[in-house]
Coordinates of C-alpha atoms in Angstrom, one line a residue:
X1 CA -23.9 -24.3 -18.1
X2 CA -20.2 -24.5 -17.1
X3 CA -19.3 -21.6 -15.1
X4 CA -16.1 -20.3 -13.9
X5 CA -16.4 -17.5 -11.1
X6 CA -13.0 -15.5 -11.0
X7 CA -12.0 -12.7 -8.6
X8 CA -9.6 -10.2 -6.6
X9 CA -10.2 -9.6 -3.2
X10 CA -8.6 -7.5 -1.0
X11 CA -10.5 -7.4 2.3
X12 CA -12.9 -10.9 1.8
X13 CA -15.6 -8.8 0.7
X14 CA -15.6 -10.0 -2.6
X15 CA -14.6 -13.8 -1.6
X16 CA -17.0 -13.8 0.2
X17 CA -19.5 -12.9 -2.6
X18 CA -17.5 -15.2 -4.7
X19 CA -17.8 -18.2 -2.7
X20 CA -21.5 -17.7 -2.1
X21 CA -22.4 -17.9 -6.1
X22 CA -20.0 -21.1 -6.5
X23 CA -22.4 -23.0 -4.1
X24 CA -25.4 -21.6 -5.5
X25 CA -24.5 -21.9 -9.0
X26 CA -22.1 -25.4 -8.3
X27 CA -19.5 -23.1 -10.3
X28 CA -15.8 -23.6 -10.3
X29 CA -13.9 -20.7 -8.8
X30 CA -10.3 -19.1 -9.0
X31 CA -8.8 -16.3 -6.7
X32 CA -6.9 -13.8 -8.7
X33 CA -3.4 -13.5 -7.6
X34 CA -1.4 -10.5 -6.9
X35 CA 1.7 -10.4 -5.0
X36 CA 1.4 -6.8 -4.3
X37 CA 1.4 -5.8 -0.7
X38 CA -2.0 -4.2 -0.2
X39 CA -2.3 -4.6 3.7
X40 CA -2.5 -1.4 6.2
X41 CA -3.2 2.3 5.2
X42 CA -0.3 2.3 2.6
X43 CA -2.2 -0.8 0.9
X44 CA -5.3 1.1 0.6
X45 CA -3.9 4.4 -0.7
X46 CA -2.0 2.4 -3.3
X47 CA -5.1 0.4 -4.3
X48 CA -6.7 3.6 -5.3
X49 CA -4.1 5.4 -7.1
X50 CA -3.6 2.0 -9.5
X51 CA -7.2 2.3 -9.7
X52 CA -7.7 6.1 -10.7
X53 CA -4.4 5.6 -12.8
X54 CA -5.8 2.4 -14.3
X55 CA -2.6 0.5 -13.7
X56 CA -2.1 -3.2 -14.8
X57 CA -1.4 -5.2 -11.6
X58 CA 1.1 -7.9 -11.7
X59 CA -1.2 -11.0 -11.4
X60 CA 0.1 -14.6 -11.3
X61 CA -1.1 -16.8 -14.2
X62 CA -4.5 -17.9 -14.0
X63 CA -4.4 -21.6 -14.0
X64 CA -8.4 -22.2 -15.0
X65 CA -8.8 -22.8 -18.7
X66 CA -10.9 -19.8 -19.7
X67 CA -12.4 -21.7 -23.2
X68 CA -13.5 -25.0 -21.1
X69 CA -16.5 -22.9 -19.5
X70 CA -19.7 -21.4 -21.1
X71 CA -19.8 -18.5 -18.6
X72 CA -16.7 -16.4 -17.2
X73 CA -18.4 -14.4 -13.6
X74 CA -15.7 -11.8 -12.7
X75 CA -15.9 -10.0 -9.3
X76 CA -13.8 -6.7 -8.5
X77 CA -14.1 -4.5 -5.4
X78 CA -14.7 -0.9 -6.6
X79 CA -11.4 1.1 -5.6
X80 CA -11.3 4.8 -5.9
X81 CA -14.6 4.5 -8.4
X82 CA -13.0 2.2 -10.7
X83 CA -12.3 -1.9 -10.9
X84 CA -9.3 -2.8 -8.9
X85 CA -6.0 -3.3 -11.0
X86 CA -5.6 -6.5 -10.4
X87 CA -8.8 -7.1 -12.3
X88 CA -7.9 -4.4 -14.8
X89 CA -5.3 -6.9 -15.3
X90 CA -6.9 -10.0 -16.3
X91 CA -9.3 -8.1 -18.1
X92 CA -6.8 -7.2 -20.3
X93 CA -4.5 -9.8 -20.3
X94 CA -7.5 -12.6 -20.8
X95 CA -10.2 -11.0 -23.0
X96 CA -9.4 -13.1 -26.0
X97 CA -10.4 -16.1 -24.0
X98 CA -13.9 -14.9 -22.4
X99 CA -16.9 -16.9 -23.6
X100 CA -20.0 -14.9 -21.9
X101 CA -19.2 -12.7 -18.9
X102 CA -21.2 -11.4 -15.8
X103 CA -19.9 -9.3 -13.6
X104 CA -20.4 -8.4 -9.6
X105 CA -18.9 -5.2 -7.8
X106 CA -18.4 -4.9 -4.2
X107 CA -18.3 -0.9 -2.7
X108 CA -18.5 1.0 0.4
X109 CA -19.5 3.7 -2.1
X110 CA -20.0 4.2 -5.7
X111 CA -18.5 3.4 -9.0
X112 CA -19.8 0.0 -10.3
X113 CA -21.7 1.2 -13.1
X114 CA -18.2 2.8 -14.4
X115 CA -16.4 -0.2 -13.7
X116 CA -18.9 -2.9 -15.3
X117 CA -18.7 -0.6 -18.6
X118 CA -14.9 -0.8 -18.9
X119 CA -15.0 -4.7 -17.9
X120 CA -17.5 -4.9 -21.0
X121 CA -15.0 -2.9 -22.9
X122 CA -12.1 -4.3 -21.8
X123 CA -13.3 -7.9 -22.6
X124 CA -14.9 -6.7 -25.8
X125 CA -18.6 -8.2 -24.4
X126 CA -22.0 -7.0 -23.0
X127 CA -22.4 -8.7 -19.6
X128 CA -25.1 -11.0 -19.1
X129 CA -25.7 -9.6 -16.1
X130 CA -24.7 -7.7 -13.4
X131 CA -25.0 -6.4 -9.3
X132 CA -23.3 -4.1 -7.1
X133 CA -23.1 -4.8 -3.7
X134 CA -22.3 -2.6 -0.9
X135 CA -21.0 -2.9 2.6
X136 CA -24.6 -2.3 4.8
X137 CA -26.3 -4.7 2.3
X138 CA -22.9 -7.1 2.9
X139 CA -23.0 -7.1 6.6
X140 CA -27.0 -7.2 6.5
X141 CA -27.5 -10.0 4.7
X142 CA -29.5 -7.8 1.9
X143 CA -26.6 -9.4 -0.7
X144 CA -28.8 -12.3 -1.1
X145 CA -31.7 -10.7 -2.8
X146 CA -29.6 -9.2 -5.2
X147 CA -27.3 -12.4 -5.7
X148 CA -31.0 -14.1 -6.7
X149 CA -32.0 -11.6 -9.5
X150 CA -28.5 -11.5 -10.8
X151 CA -28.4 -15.1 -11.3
X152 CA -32.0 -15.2 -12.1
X153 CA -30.7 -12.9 -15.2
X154 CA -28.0 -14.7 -15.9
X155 CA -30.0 -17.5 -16.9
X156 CA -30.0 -19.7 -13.8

């Protein structure tokens, strides 16, 4: 199965989810790009507010050709209990190009569930599957369980 993993990351938290799927799934992988400064305490405060506002973020062109794969995996850190907007963005901007999707959240504390039903929404698909990681299961290793049932379900 060709499979594309594509993503927004704003602290390597979801990179490094990202990158750990493309070598156990041999997957291609693209970083979504946003030239919005989201460094410092200002970054973070305007992360949420696109979030809760559901703001499109200005992404760069993706240069991965969405119809060449068989499986589209798109990762979002949770911001404010929703997707980020950058995210949001391709969602939107994208959706008529998704073959099958799965989906992975990053948190320190809640809101995948929301943001995994407006990514199926958005993209006008059920996700194959789908995990939510948080921070202590991050920087414990605990990720890697979950990583093994989600691709597990995804058909791996």
């Amino acid at each position: 199965m060709k499979t594309l993993i594509i993503y927004f990351s704003r602290t390597g938290m979801t990179r490094k989810v990202a990158e750990n799927l493309k070598i156990k799934l041999n997957a291609d992988i693209e970083e979504i790009k946003d030239p919005t400064d989201r460094a410092g305490v200002m970054g973070y405060f305007r992360c949420g507010k696109e979030s809760m506002k559901k703001i499109l973020a200005p992404i760069e062109d993706i240069k991965s050709d969405l119809t060449a794969y068989d499986l589209v995996i798109i990762g979002t850190p949770i911001w404010g209990w929703n997707m980020s907007s950058p995210v949001r963005a391709f969602a939107t901007r994208y959706a008529d190009r998704l073959p099958r999707i799965a989906v992975f959240c990053t948190q320190g504390g809640s809101g995948s569930d929301k943001a995994i039903a407006e990514i199926e929404t958005l993209v006008g698909k059920k996700s194959l599957s789908s995990v939510a990681i948080n921070n202590k299961e991050m920087n414990t290793g605990q990720f890697e369980t979950k990583l093994e049932k989600f691709i597990k379900d995804i058909g791996y």
